[in-house]
Coordinates of C-alpha atoms in Angstrom, one line a residue:
M1270 CA 12.6 -35.9 -57.2
S1271 CA 14.7 -34.2 -59.9
I1272 CA 18.4 -32.7 -58.8
G1273 CA 17.3 -29.3 -58.3
Q1274 CA 14.7 -30.6 -56.1
L1275 CA 17.2 -32.2 -53.9
W1276 CA 19.2 -29.5 -53.8
K1277 CA 16.9 -27.0 -52.8
K1278 CA 15.7 -29.4 -50.1
L1279 CA 19.2 -30.0 -48.9
L1280 CA 20.2 -25.9 -49.1
N1281 CA 17.1 -24.2 -48.0
P1282 CA 16.3 -24.8 -43.9
P1283 CA 12.7 -26.3 -43.1
I1284 CA 10.1 -24.1 -41.6
F1285 CA 8.7 -25.4 -38.5
E1286 CA 4.6 -23.8 -38.0
R1287 CA 4.6 -21.3 -34.8
V1288 CA 3.2 -23.2 -31.7
K1289 CA 0.1 -21.7 -30.9
P1290 CA -0.3 -19.1 -27.7
F1291 CA -2.1 -21.4 -24.7
K1292 CA -3.6 -20.8 -21.6
L1293 CA -1.9 -22.6 -18.5
F1294 CA -4.1 -20.3 -15.9
A1295 CA -7.5 -19.3 -16.0
F1296 CA -9.5 -18.7 -13.4
N1297 CA -13.2 -20.0 -13.8
T1298 CA -14.6 -22.1 -11.3
S1299 CA -13.1 -23.3 -7.3
K1300 CA -11.7 -25.8 -8.8
D1301 CA -8.7 -23.8 -10.9
L1302 CA -8.7 -21.7 -7.8
N1303 CA -7.7 -24.8 -5.6
A1304 CA -4.5 -25.2 -7.9
W1305 CA -2.5 -21.8 -6.1
V1306 CA -2.5 -21.2 -2.9
C1307 CA -2.1 -17.4 -1.1
T1308 CA -0.2 -16.7 1.5
S1309 CA 1.8 -13.4 3.5
D1310 CA 4.6 -13.1 6.5
K1311 CA 1.4 -13.9 8.9
K1312 CA 1.6 -16.9 8.4
A1313 CA 5.3 -17.5 7.5
I1314 CA 6.6 -16.3 9.9
G1315 CA 4.0 -14.5 12.4
G1316 CA 4.1 -10.9 10.9
F1317 CA 1.1 -8.6 10.9
S1318 CA 0.1 -9.2 6.8
E1319 CA -3.2 -10.9 5.3
A1320 CA -3.8 -12.2 1.9
S1321 CA -6.4 -13.5 0.1
A1322 CA -7.8 -14.8 -3.0
E1323 CA -11.3 -14.6 -3.9
L1324 CA -13.2 -16.6 -7.1
M1325 CA -15.0 -13.7 -8.5
P1326 CA -18.2 -14.3 -10.6
E1327 CA -16.9 -13.2 -14.0
G1328 CA -14.0 -15.8 -14.6
Y1329 CA -11.5 -14.3 -12.7
V1330 CA -10.1 -14.4 -9.5
R1331 CA -9.0 -11.5 -6.5
F1332 CA -5.6 -11.0 -4.7
H1333 CA -6.5 -9.0 -2.0
G1334 CA -5.9 -8.0 1.1
T1335 CA -3.2 -5.2 3.4
L1336 CA 0.5 -5.0 3.8
S1337 CA 2.6 -4.8 6.8
T1338 CA 5.9 -4.1 7.3
K1339 CA 5.7 -4.5 11.4
I1340 CA 8.9 -6.7 13.2
P1341 CA 6.5 -9.8 14.8
S1342 CA 8.4 -9.3 18.8
N1343 CA 10.4 -12.1 19.8
S1344 CA 11.2 -12.4 16.4
K1345 CA 14.7 -13.3 15.0
V1346 CA 14.0 -11.6 11.5
V1347 CA 15.1 -8.1 10.4
R1348 CA 12.4 -7.7 7.5
S1349 CA 8.7 -8.7 6.8
G1350 CA 5.8 -7.4 4.5
F1351 CA 5.0 -10.2 1.7
C1352 CA 1.9 -11.8 0.3
L1353 CA 2.3 -14.3 -1.9
F1354 CA -0.4 -15.9 -4.9
R1355 CA 1.4 -19.1 -6.2
S1356 CA 0.0 -22.5 -7.8
K1357 CA 0.8 -25.3 -6.5
P1358 CA 2.8 -28.2 -8.2
K1359 CA 1.5 -30.6 -10.2
K1360 CA 1.9 -34.0 -8.9
P1361 CA 4.0 -36.2 -11.6
S1362 CA 1.1 -38.9 -12.9
I1363 CA 0.9 -43.3 -12.4
F1364 CA 2.0 -42.8 -16.2
G1365 CA 5.3 -40.7 -15.5
S1366 CA 4.0 -37.4 -17.5
D1367 CA 5.9 -34.9 -17.0
S1368 CA 4.6 -32.9 -13.7
N1369 CA 6.1 -29.2 -15.1
L1370 CA 4.2 -26.5 -16.8
N1371 CA 5.7 -27.5 -20.2
L1372 CA 5.6 -23.6 -22.2
K1373 CA 7.1 -26.0 -25.1
T1374 CA 8.7 -23.7 -27.4
H1375 CA 7.2 -20.6 -26.2
D1376 CA 9.4 -18.0 -24.8
T1377 CA 6.7 -15.5 -23.1
L1378 CA 4.6 -15.4 -20.3
E1379 CA 1.6 -13.6 -20.4
F1380 CA -0.5 -11.6 -17.7
E1381 CA -4.1 -10.3 -17.9
V1382 CA -4.7 -8.4 -15.3
R1383 CA -6.4 -5.9 -13.3
G1384 CA -3.9 -3.7 -10.3
D1385 CA -4.3 -0.9 -8.4
G1386 CA -1.4 1.1 -9.6
R1387 CA 1.2 -0.8 -7.3
A1388 CA 4.8 -2.7 -8.6
Y1389 CA 3.6 -6.5 -8.1
V1390 CA 6.8 -9.2 -8.8
A1391 CA 6.0 -12.2 -11.5
N1392 CA 7.6 -15.6 -9.7
I1393 CA 8.8 -18.2 -11.7
Q1394 CA 9.8 -21.7 -9.7
T1395 CA 11.4 -24.8 -12.4
S1396 CA 12.9 -28.4 -11.9
A1397 CA 15.9 -27.0 -11.9
L1398 CA 16.5 -25.2 -8.5
H1399 CA 16.9 -25.1 -4.6
D1400 CA 13.4 -24.6 -3.4
E1401 CA 14.2 -20.7 -2.1
D1402 CA 16.3 -20.1 -5.7
L1403 CA 13.7 -18.4 -8.0
Y1404 CA 12.5 -16.6 -11.2
Q1405 CA 11.8 -13.0 -10.6
A1406 CA 10.4 -9.9 -12.6
A1407 CA 9.0 -6.7 -12.5
L1408 CA 5.1 -6.6 -13.0
Y1409 CA 3.8 -2.9 -12.8
T1410 CA 0.4 -2.0 -12.9
R1411 CA -1.8 1.0 -14.1
G1412 CA -4.3 0.9 -11.7
G1413 CA -8.0 2.0 -12.5
P1414 CA -10.7 0.2 -14.1
H1415 CA -8.9 -1.4 -16.7
W1416 CA -7.8 -4.5 -17.7
Q1417 CA -4.6 -5.2 -19.1
T1418 CA -1.8 -7.5 -20.8
I1419 CA 1.3 -7.5 -20.5
Q1420 CA 3.7 -9.9 -22.1
V1421 CA 7.3 -10.7 -19.6
P1422 CA 9.7 -12.9 -22.1
L1423 CA 11.4 -15.9 -20.0
S1424 CA 15.1 -13.7 -21.2
E1425 CA 13.6 -10.9 -18.6
F1426 CA 13.2 -12.9 -15.2
L1427 CA 16.4 -13.0 -13.0
L1428 CA 17.9 -15.8 -10.8
T1429 CA 17.0 -15.1 -7.2
S1430 CA 18.2 -17.0 -4.2
R1431 CA 17.1 -16.0 -0.6
G1432 CA 15.7 -12.4 -2.0
F1433 CA 18.3 -11.9 -3.5
V1434 CA 19.9 -11.5 -7.2
Q1435 CA 22.6 -13.9 -8.1
N1436 CA 25.8 -12.6 -9.6
E1437 CA 25.6 -16.4 -12.2
Q1438 CA 22.7 -16.4 -14.3
T1439 CA 21.6 -19.0 -15.9
M1440 CA 19.2 -19.1 -18.4
L1441 CA 15.7 -19.8 -17.4
H1442 CA 14.0 -23.4 -19.8
P1443 CA 10.8 -23.1 -20.6
S1444 CA 10.8 -27.3 -20.7
R1445 CA 11.9 -26.2 -16.6
V1446 CA 8.5 -24.1 -15.0
E1447 CA 7.1 -25.9 -11.8
T1448 CA 5.2 -23.0 -10.5
I1449 CA 4.7 -19.5 -11.3
G1450 CA 3.4 -16.6 -9.4
F1451 CA 2.7 -13.1 -7.5
L1452 CA 4.5 -11.4 -4.8
L1453 CA 3.7 -7.7 -3.4
A1454 CA 6.5 -6.9 -1.2
D1455 CA 6.9 -3.3 -1.6
K1456 CA 7.4 -1.8 1.8
R1457 CA 4.0 0.4 1.1
E1458 CA 1.8 -0.3 4.2
G1459 CA -1.5 -0.7 2.7
P1460 CA -4.8 -2.3 1.2
F1461 CA -4.0 -3.8 -2.3
Q1462 CA -6.2 -5.3 -5.0
L1463 CA -5.2 -7.7 -8.3
D1464 CA -7.0 -8.7 -10.7
I1465 CA -5.9 -11.8 -12.3
R1466 CA -7.7 -13.7 -15.8
H1467 CA -5.2 -15.5 -17.3
I1468 CA -1.8 -17.0 -17.7
R1469 CA -0.4 -17.9 -21.5
A1470 CA 1.6 -18.5 -22.8
T1471 CA 3.0 -17.3 -26.1
T1472 CA 5.9 -16.2 -28.4
V1473 CA 7.3 -12.5 -29.1
V1474 CA 7.4 -11.9 -33.6
D1475 CA 9.7 -9.8 -33.8
G1476 CA 8.7 -5.5 -33.9
E1477 CA 6.3 -7.1 -31.4
K1478 CA 5.7 -4.2 -28.1
S1479 CA 6.3 -7.6 -26.0
V1480 CA 7.1 -5.2 -22.2
M1481 CA 5.5 -2.7 -20.7
D1482 CA 7.8 0.2 -21.2
T1483 CA 9.5 0.3 -17.6
E1484 CA 10.6 3.8 -19.1
N1485 CA 7.0 5.5 -18.8
A1486 CA 5.8 3.1 -16.3
K1487 CA 4.2 4.4 -13.2
I1488 CA 2.0 3.8 -10.5
T1489 CA 0.8 6.0 -8.7
T1490 CA 0.6 6.2 -4.7
T1491 CA -1.1 9.3 -1.8
W1492 CA 1.6 11.4 -0.3
D1493 CA -0.3 13.0 2.4
R1494 CA 1.3 16.4 3.8
T1495 CA 1.6 17.2 7.4
T1496 CA 1.6 20.5 7.5
N1497 CA 0.3 24.2 9.6
D1498 CA -0.6 25.9 5.4
D1499 CA -4.3 25.9 4.7
S1500 CA -3.3 26.1 1.9
D1501 CA -4.8 23.6 -0.4
N1502 CA -1.2 22.2 -0.8
N1503 CA -2.1 21.0 2.8
T1504 CA -5.0 17.7 1.1
N1505 CA -3.7 13.8 -0.1
K1506 CA -1.4 14.8 -3.2
Y1507 CA -0.6 12.4 -5.7
I1508 CA 2.3 12.0 -6.6
A1509 CA 3.6 9.4 -10.0
I1510 CA 7.1 7.6 -9.6
R1511 CA 8.5 5.6 -11.5
P1512 CA 9.5 2.0 -9.6
L1513 CA 13.1 0.4 -9.5
L1514 CA 13.2 -2.9 -10.3
Y1515 CA 15.0 -4.0 -7.2
S1516 CA 13.2 -2.0 -4.6
C1517 CA 9.4 -3.4 -5.5
V1518 CA 11.0 -6.4 -6.0
F1519 CA 14.0 -8.7 -3.6
L1520 CA 13.0 -7.4 -0.9
C1521 CA 12.2 -10.0 1.5
P1522 CA 14.6 -13.4 1.9
T1523 CA 12.3 -15.8 -0.2
H1524 CA 12.6 -18.9 1.6
L1525 CA 10.5 -18.0 4.2
F1526 CA 7.7 -18.4 1.6
T1527 CA 9.2 -21.3 -0.4
E1528 CA 9.0 -24.0 2.0
N1529 CA 4.9 -24.2 2.7
F1530 CA 4.1 -24.8 -0.8
K1531 CA 5.9 -28.1 -1.8
Q1532 CA 2.9 -30.1 -1.4

C-alpha cells in the first residue's frame, strides 16, 4: 500500500452498510397471535370495556371491542376506560440469547394499520425500566377501507410512568425494546377497530417524511345534536378534530395494565 493510499484510508471515515428493514411482527398464523395478549380495564380493575384480537384469513389481526369509561362500583379507581393489545416478552433461551426485540441500528418503528379514525397509542416497554414505565407515542388513524403506513422515530416516544409524562426524559435504546403494544384510552365510549398487518424496524433517511403530519392529522367522530329544530341540522353531524397528544395518550395509570404481562 502506497503512502497516498494509507493517508486516504486514515483520513476518510469507514462506510457502514445500512441495515435492511426487517419485520418484528406479522400476523399470518395462530402462533403469531399467541405471542400477543389482549386485555382491558374489565380484566384489570373490573371495568366495562371489552377487547379481543382476531386473526383474519387475509393475514392481519383485528384488535376490536367497545370502550367504556364507566367506573366500577365499590372501586377505589377514579378513572377507567382502556383496551390494550400487546406483545409478550420473549423468553431467554438456554444458550443465553437476548430476550429483547433488538432493533439493531434502526431508529424507527413502522406500523401498517387500518384504523377507524380514532387516535391510538403505541406503547414500548424496555428492559431498563420498571414495569409501570412505558415509552408512548400517538398513532393517528384515518379510518376508511385503506391501509396506511405510519413511521414513528424512536425519538418521538415519550417516557411515562403510571400514565404521566416524566420531566426527565431518557432516550429509548433500540437494543432494549422488550414489548410493543397498542392502547386505546381516548375517553370516547363506543366500538373501536384497529387492523394490524405488520410492525417493522427501519431507518428513516434524511429527507424522508417519517411521521404522519400531526398538524393536519384528523380523526372523525359523530356528533348527535339534540335540538327541537326540524331542520337538517338535527341529523348526525360529522366533525373533524385534531387530537392533542397529551389528551389522548396519557389517560389511565399504566401500572394497571402492565403487571399482567410479565409472563
